PDB file of C-alpha atoms in Angstrom:
ATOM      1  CA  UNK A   1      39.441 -53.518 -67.608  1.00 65.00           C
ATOM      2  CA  UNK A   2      41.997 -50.884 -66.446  1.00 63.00           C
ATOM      3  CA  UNK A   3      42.947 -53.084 -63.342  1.00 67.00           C
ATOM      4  CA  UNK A   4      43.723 -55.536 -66.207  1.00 69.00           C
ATOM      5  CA  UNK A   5      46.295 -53.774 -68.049  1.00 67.00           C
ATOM      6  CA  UNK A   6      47.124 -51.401 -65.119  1.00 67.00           C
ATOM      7  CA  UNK A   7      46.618 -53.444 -62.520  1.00 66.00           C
ATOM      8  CA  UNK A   8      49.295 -54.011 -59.908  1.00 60.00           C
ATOM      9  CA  UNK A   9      49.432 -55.708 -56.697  1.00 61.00           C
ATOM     10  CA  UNK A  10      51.676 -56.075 -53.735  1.00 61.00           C
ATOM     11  CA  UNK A  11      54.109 -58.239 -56.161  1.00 66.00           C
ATOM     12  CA  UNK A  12      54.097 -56.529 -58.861  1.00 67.00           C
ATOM     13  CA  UNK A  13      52.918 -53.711 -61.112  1.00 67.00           C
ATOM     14  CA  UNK A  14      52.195 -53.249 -64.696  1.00 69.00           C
ATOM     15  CA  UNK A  15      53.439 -50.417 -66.709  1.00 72.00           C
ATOM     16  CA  UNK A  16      51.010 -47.832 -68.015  1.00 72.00           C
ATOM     17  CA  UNK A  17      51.737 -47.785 -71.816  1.00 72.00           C
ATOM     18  CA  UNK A  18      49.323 -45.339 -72.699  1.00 76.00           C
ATOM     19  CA  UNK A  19      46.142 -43.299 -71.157  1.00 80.00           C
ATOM     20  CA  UNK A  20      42.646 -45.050 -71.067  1.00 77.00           C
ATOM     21  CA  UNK A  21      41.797 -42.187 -73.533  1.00 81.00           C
ATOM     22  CA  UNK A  22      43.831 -43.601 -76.214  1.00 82.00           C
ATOM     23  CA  UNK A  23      43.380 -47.254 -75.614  1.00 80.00           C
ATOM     24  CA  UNK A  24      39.095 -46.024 -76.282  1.00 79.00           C
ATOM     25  CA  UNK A  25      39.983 -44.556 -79.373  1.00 85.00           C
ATOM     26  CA  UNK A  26      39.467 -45.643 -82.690  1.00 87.00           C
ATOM     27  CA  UNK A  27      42.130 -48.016 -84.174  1.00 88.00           C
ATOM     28  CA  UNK A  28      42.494 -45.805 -87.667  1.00 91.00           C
ATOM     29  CA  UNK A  29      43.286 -42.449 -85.360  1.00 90.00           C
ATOM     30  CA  UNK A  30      46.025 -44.244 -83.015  1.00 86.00           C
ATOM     31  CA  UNK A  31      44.124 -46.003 -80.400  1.00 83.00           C
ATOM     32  CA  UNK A  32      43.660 -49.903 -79.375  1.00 81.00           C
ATOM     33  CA  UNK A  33      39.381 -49.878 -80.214  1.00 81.00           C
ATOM     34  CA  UNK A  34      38.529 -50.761 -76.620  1.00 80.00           C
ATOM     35  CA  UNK A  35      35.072 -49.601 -76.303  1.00 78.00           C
ATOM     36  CA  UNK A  36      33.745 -47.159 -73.844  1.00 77.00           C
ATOM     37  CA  UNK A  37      32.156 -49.558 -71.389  1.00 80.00           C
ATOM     38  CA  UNK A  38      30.340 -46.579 -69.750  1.00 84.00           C
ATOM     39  CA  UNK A  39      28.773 -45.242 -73.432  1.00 85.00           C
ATOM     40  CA  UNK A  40      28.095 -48.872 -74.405  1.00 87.00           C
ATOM     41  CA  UNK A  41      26.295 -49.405 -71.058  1.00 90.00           C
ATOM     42  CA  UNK A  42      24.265 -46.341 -71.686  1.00 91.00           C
ATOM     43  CA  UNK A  43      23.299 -47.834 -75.447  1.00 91.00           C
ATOM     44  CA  UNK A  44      22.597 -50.905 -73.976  1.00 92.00           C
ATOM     45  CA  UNK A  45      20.008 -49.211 -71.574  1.00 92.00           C
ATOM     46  CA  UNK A  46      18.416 -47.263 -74.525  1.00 91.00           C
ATOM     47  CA  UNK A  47      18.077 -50.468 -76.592  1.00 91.00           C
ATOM     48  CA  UNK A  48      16.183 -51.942 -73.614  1.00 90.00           C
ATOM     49  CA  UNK A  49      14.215 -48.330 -73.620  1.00 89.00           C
ATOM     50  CA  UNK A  50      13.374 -48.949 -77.061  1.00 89.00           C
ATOM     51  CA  UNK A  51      11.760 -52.444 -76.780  1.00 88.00           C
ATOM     52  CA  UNK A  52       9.808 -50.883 -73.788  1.00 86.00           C
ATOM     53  CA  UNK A  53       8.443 -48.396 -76.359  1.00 83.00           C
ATOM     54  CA  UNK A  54       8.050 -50.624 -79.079  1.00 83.00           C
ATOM     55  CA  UNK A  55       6.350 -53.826 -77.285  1.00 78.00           C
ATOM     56  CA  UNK A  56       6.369 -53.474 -73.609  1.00 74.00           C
ATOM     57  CA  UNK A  57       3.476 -55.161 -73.243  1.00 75.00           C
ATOM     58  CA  UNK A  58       4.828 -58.483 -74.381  1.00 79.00           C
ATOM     59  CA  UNK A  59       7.967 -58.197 -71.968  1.00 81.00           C
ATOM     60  CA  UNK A  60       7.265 -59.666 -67.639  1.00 88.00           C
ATOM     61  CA  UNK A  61      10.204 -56.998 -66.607  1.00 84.00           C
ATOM     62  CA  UNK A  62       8.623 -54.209 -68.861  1.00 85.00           C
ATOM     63  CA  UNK A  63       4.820 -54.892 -67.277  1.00 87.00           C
ATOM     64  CA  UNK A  64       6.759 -54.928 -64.176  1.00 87.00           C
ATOM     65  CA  UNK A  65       8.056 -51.356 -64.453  1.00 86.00           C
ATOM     66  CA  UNK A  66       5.140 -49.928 -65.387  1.00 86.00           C
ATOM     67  CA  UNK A  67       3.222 -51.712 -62.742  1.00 87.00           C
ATOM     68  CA  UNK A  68       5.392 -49.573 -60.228  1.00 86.00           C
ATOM     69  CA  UNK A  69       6.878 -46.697 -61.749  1.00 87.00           C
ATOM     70  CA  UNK A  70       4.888 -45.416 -64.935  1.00 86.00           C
ATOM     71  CA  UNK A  71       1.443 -46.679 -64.328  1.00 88.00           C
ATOM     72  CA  UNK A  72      -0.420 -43.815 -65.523  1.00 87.00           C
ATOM     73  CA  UNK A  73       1.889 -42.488 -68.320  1.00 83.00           C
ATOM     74  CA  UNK A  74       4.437 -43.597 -71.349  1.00 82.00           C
ATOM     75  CA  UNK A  75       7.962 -44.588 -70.715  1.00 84.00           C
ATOM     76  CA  UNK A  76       8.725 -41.570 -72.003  1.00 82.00           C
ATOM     77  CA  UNK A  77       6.913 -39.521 -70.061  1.00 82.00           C
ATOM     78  CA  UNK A  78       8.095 -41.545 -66.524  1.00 84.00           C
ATOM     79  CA  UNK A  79       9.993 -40.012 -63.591  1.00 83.00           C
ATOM     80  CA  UNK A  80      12.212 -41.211 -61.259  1.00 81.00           C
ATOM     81  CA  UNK A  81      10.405 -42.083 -57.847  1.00 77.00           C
ATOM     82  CA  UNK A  82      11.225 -41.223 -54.567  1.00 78.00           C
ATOM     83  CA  UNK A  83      12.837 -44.578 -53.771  1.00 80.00           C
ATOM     84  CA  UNK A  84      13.431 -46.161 -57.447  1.00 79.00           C
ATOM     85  CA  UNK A  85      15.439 -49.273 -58.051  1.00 81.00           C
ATOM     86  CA  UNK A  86      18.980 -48.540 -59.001  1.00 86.00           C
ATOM     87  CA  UNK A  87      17.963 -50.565 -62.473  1.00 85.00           C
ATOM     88  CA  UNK A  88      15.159 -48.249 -62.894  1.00 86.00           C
ATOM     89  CA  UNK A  89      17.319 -44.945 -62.691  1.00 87.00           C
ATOM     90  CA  UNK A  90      19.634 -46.942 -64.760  1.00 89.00           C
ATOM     91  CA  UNK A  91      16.812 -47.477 -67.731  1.00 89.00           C
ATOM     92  CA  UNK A  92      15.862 -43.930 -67.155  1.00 90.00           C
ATOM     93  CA  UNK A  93      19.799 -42.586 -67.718  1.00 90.00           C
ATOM     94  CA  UNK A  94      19.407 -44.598 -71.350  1.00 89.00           C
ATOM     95  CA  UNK A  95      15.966 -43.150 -71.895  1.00 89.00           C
ATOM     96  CA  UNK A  96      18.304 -39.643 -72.780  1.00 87.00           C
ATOM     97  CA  UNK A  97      19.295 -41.305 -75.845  1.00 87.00           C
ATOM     98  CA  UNK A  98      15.886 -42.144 -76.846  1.00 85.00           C
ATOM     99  CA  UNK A  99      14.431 -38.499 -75.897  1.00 81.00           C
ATOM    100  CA  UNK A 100      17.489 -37.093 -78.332  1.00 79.00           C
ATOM    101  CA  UNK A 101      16.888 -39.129 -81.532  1.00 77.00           C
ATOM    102  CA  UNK A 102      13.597 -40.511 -81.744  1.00 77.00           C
ATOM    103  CA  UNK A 103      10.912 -38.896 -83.740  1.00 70.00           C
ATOM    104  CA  UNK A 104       6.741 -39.757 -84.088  1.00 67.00           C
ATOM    105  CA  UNK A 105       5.572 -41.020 -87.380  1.00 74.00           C
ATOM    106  CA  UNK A 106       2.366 -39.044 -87.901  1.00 77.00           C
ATOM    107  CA  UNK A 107       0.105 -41.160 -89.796  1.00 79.00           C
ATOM    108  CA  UNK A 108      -3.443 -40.093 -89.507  1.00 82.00           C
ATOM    109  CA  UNK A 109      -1.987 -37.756 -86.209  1.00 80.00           C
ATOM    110  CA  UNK A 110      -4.699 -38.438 -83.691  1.00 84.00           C
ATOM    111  CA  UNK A 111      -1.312 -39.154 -80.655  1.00 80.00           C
ATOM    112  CA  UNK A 112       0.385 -36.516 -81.742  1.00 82.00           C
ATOM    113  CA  UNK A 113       0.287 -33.126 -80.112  1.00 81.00           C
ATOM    114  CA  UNK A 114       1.410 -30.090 -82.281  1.00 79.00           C
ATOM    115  CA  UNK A 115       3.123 -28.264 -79.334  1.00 76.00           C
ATOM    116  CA  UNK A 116       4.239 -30.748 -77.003  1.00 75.00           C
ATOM    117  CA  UNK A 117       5.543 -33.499 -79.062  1.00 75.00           C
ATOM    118  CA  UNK A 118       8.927 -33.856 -81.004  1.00 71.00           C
ATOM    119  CA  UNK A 119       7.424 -34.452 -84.826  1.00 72.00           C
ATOM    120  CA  UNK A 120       8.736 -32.211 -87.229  1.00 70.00           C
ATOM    121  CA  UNK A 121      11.634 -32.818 -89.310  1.00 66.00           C
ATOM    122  CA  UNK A 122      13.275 -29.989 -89.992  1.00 60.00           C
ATOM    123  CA  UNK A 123      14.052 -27.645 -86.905  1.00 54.00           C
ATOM    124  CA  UNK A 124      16.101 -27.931 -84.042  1.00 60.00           C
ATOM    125  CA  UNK A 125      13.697 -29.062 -81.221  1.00 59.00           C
ATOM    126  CA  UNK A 126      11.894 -31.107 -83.735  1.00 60.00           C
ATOM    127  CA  UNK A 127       8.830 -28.720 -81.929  1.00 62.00           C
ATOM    128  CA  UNK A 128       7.076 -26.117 -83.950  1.00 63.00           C
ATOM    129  CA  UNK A 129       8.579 -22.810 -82.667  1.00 61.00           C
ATOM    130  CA  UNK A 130       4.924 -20.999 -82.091  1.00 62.00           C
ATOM    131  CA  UNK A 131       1.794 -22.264 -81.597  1.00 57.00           C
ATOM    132  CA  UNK A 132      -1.273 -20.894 -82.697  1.00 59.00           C
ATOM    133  CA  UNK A 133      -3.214 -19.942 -79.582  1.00 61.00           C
ATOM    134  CA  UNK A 134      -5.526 -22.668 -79.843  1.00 63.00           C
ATOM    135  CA  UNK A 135      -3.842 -24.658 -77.102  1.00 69.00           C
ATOM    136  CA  UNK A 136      -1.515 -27.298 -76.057  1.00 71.00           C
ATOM    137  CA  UNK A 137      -4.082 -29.631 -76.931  1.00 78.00           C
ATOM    138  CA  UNK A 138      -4.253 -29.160 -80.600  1.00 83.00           C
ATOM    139  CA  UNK A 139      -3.431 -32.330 -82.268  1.00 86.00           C
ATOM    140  CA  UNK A 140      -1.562 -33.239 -85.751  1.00 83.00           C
ATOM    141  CA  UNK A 141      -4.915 -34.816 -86.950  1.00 86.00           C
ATOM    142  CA  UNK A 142      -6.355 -31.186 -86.656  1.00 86.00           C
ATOM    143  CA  UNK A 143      -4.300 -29.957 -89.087  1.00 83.00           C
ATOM    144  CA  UNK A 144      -4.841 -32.138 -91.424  1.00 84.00           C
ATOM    145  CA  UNK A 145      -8.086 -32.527 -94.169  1.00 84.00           C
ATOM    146  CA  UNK A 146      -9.969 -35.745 -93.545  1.00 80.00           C
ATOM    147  CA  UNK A 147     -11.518 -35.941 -97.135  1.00 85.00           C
ATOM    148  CA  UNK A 148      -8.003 -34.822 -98.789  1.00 85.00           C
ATOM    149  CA  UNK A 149      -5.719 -35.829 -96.322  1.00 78.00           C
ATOM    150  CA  UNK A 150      -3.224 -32.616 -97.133  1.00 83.00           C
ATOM    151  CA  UNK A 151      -2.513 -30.046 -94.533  1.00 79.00           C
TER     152      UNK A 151
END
């Protein structure tokens, strides 16, 4: 895009009107409302992250990838191998997003790990700040009544 409106050749050359900066920018502060091809990229990546999460299963490229890079664990829990595909590191970079704003619905609790797992609402971690010393292991669905189903 900026060899588009900055572009110049051995002819020619365009005049630089304004900084990439401002041309990204919103149109109501000043700018032109390009968008940020590197952010969109990135939220393009976690959308695909998403539908990994949500129904992997029913995806070729998603059975793929975890075929050869997560075949033991969740998306979310994946690394990057010693020699990934570019793609996958790509996928990975977009998984950030994910890691930052998605939270576990707790239903009946029985995934859901009390210390390692992002599912409270209300701090900043979304991670209870102690743990009782029962262990890492200690799942949501032990905290809760089975008869009642309260806390």
């Amino acid at each position: 895009m900026t060899r588009f409106w900055w572009g110049d050749g051995t002819d020619k050359r365009k005049i630089h009107w304004m900084s990439w900066e401002k041309m990204v920018e919103k149109k109501p502060v000043g700018g032109l409302g390009f968008r940020d091809v590197s952010c969109f990229n990135l939220a393009m990546l976690a959308k695909f992250g998403w539908r990994l999460l949500m129904d992997g299963a029913s995806y070729f490229v998603a059975r793929v990838l975890k075929a050869g890079y997560y075949p033991n664990t969740t998306f979310l829990s994946a690394e990057c191998s010693a020699n990934p595909l570019w793609a996958w590191c790509s996928v990975l970079a977009g998984r950030i997003i994910l890691q930052n704003g998605i939270r576990w619905r707790v239903g009946n609790g029985t995934s859901i790990k009390v210390a390692l797992d992002p599912w409270l609402s209300r701090t900043g971690s979304f991670k209870p700040r102690r743990v009782a010393p029962m262990g890492e292991d200690l799942l949501v669905s032990d905290l809760i009544d089975e008869h009642s189903h309260r806390w």
